[in-house]
Coordinates of C-alpha atoms in Angstrom, one line a residue:
X1 CA 0.9 -8.8 -20.1
X2 CA 3.6 -6.6 -19.2
X3 CA 3.9 -5.9 -15.1
X4 CA 8.1 -4.8 -15.8
X5 CA 7.6 -3.0 -12.7
X6 CA 6.6 -5.3 -10.6
X7 CA 9.2 -6.7 -8.0
X8 CA 10.3 -9.0 -5.1
X9 CA 10.7 -7.3 -1.9
X10 CA 14.6 -7.7 -2.0
X11 CA 15.3 -6.5 -6.4
X12 CA 12.8 -2.9 -4.6
X13 CA 15.2 -2.2 -2.0
X14 CA 18.0 -2.7 -4.8
X15 CA 16.8 0.3 -6.3
X16 CA 14.3 2.7 -4.5
X17 CA 17.2 5.5 -3.8
X18 CA 17.2 6.5 0.4
X19 CA 16.3 10.1 -0.6
X20 CA 12.4 8.9 -1.7
X21 CA 8.1 8.1 -0.6
X22 CA 7.1 5.8 -0.9
X23 CA 3.2 5.3 -1.6
X24 CA 0.9 2.1 0.7
X25 CA -1.9 1.0 -0.9
X26 CA -4.5 -1.6 1.1
X27 CA -6.8 -2.9 -1.8
X28 CA -10.2 -3.6 -0.3
X29 CA -13.6 -5.4 -1.2
X30 CA -14.9 -2.5 -0.7
X31 CA -12.5 0.5 0.0
X32 CA -8.5 1.8 -1.0
X33 CA -6.2 2.6 2.0
X34 CA -3.1 4.7 1.1
X35 CA -0.5 5.6 3.3
X36 CA 2.5 7.7 2.4
X37 CA 6.3 7.4 4.3
X38 CA 8.7 10.2 4.9
X39 CA 12.3 10.3 2.6
X40 CA 14.0 8.9 5.0
X41 CA 11.5 6.1 5.2
X42 CA 11.1 5.9 9.4
X43 CA 7.9 6.9 9.5
X44 CA 4.0 5.5 7.4
X45 CA 1.0 7.9 8.0
X46 CA -1.7 7.5 7.0
X47 CA -3.0 9.8 3.9
X48 CA -6.9 8.6 2.2
X49 CA -9.7 5.9 1.4
X50 CA -11.2 5.8 -1.8
X51 CA -14.5 3.8 -2.9
X52 CA -13.7 1.4 -5.6
X53 CA -15.1 2.7 -8.5
X54 CA -13.4 2.7 -11.5
X55 CA -10.0 1.4 -12.2
X56 CA -9.5 4.7 -14.5
X57 CA -10.4 7.0 -12.1
X58 CA -7.9 5.3 -8.8
X59 CA -5.3 5.3 -12.1
X60 CA -5.5 9.5 -11.6
X61 CA -6.4 10.2 -8.3
X62 CA -2.8 7.6 -7.7
X63 CA -0.9 9.7 -10.5
X64 CA -1.9 12.4 -8.6
X65 CA -0.6 10.8 -4.9
X66 CA 2.2 10.2 -6.7
X67 CA 2.4 13.2 -8.5
X68 CA 2.1 15.3 -5.8
X69 CA 4.3 13.8 -3.0
X70 CA 7.1 12.6 -6.1
X71 CA 6.5 9.3 -4.9
X72 CA 9.2 7.2 -6.0
X73 CA 7.7 3.8 -5.3
X74 CA 4.9 1.7 -4.0
X75 CA 4.3 -1.3 -1.3
X76 CA 0.6 -3.3 -2.0
X77 CA -0.7 -5.3 0.5
X78 CA -1.0 -8.8 0.2
X79 CA -3.0 -10.9 2.6
X80 CA -1.2 -14.1 2.5
X81 CA -3.5 -16.6 4.1
X82 CA -1.9 -17.2 7.8
X83 CA -0.7 -20.3 6.5
X84 CA 1.8 -18.6 4.5
X85 CA -0.2 -19.3 1.1
X86 CA -2.4 -17.5 -1.4
X87 CA -6.3 -17.7 -1.1
X88 CA -8.8 -15.1 -3.0
X89 CA -7.7 -12.0 -1.5
X90 CA -4.1 -12.8 -1.9
X91 CA -4.5 -13.0 -5.9
X92 CA -7.2 -10.5 -5.8
X93 CA -4.2 -7.8 -4.9
X94 CA -2.0 -9.4 -7.2
X95 CA -4.3 -8.9 -9.9
X96 CA -4.6 -5.6 -8.4
X97 CA -1.1 -5.0 -8.5
X98 CA -0.7 -6.3 -12.7
X99 CA -3.3 -3.8 -13.4
X100 CA -1.7 -1.0 -11.4
X101 CA 2.0 -1.9 -13.3
X102 CA 0.1 -1.6 -16.4
X103 CA -0.6 2.4 -15.9
X104 CA 2.0 3.3 -13.8
X105 CA 6.0 3.0 -14.4
X106 CA 7.1 3.2 -10.6
X107 CA 8.5 0.3 -9.3
X108 CA 5.7 -1.8 -7.1
X109 CA 6.1 -4.8 -4.9
X110 CA 4.1 -7.1 -2.7
X111 CA 4.6 -7.0 0.7
X112 CA 2.9 -9.5 3.1
X113 CA -0.1 -7.8 5.3
X114 CA -1.4 -10.8 7.3
X115 CA -3.3 -9.0 9.8
X116 CA -3.0 -5.7 9.1
X117 CA -6.3 -5.2 9.3
X118 CA -6.3 -7.0 13.4
X119 CA -3.1 -4.5 13.9
X120 CA -3.7 -1.0 13.2
X121 CA -7.4 -1.4 14.7
X122 CA -5.8 -3.0 17.5
X123 CA -3.3 0.1 17.9
X124 CA -5.3 2.8 17.1
X125 CA -8.0 1.5 20.3
X126 CA -5.0 1.4 21.9
X127 CA -4.0 5.4 21.3
X128 CA -8.1 5.8 22.5
X129 CA -10.3 6.3 20.1
X130 CA -14.1 5.5 19.4
X131 CA -14.2 2.5 17.1
X132 CA -16.7 4.7 14.4
X133 CA -13.5 6.6 13.9
X134 CA -11.6 2.7 14.0
X135 CA -13.7 1.6 11.6
X136 CA -14.6 4.7 9.6
X137 CA -10.0 5.4 8.4
X138 CA -9.4 1.4 9.2
X139 CA -8.5 1.1 5.5
X140 CA -5.5 3.7 5.6
X141 CA -4.5 2.9 9.2
X142 CA -4.1 -0.6 7.5
X143 CA -1.9 0.5 4.3
X144 CA -0.1 2.5 7.0
X145 CA 0.6 -0.4 8.9
X146 CA 1.7 -2.4 5.7
X147 CA 4.0 0.6 5.0
X148 CA 5.9 1.2 7.7
X149 CA 6.1 -3.6 8.1
X150 CA 7.8 -2.7 4.5
X151 CA 9.9 0.2 5.4
X152 CA 11.1 -1.2 8.8
X153 CA 12.6 -4.0 6.8
X154 CA 13.3 -1.8 3.9
X155 CA 16.0 0.0 6.0
X156 CA 16.8 -3.1 7.9

């Protein structure tokens, strides 16, 4: 299985250029949320949500996002258990990353996303967004929350 482009976050940090955009992905059970950051890697912005469907369709969508936005790296949320161990969801995210690495050549890394959904839900609540709107945008907001955590780490 060819997964040469899945790196640790520290390896990822050494390879990613200073002025490059990154794509954050929150692979959920039903939906996949996407977020993107600016070239300076300061702010993550929610991008879109795709319903899970055939993997080939997803690969086409991701390649289109990469091409249109000049993305040079991908951060995939890794839903670790609260005690730091890997569970079913974490294994699913890891499998997603491995499958993605067979079809995407830019660097990929995993980022611990414990509480990202809860965090993004709380942030949008504080902004006064109504509950149904928060739920509809949860996946892309979670992707932005994951990406923001990773770019904050990368900038230090």
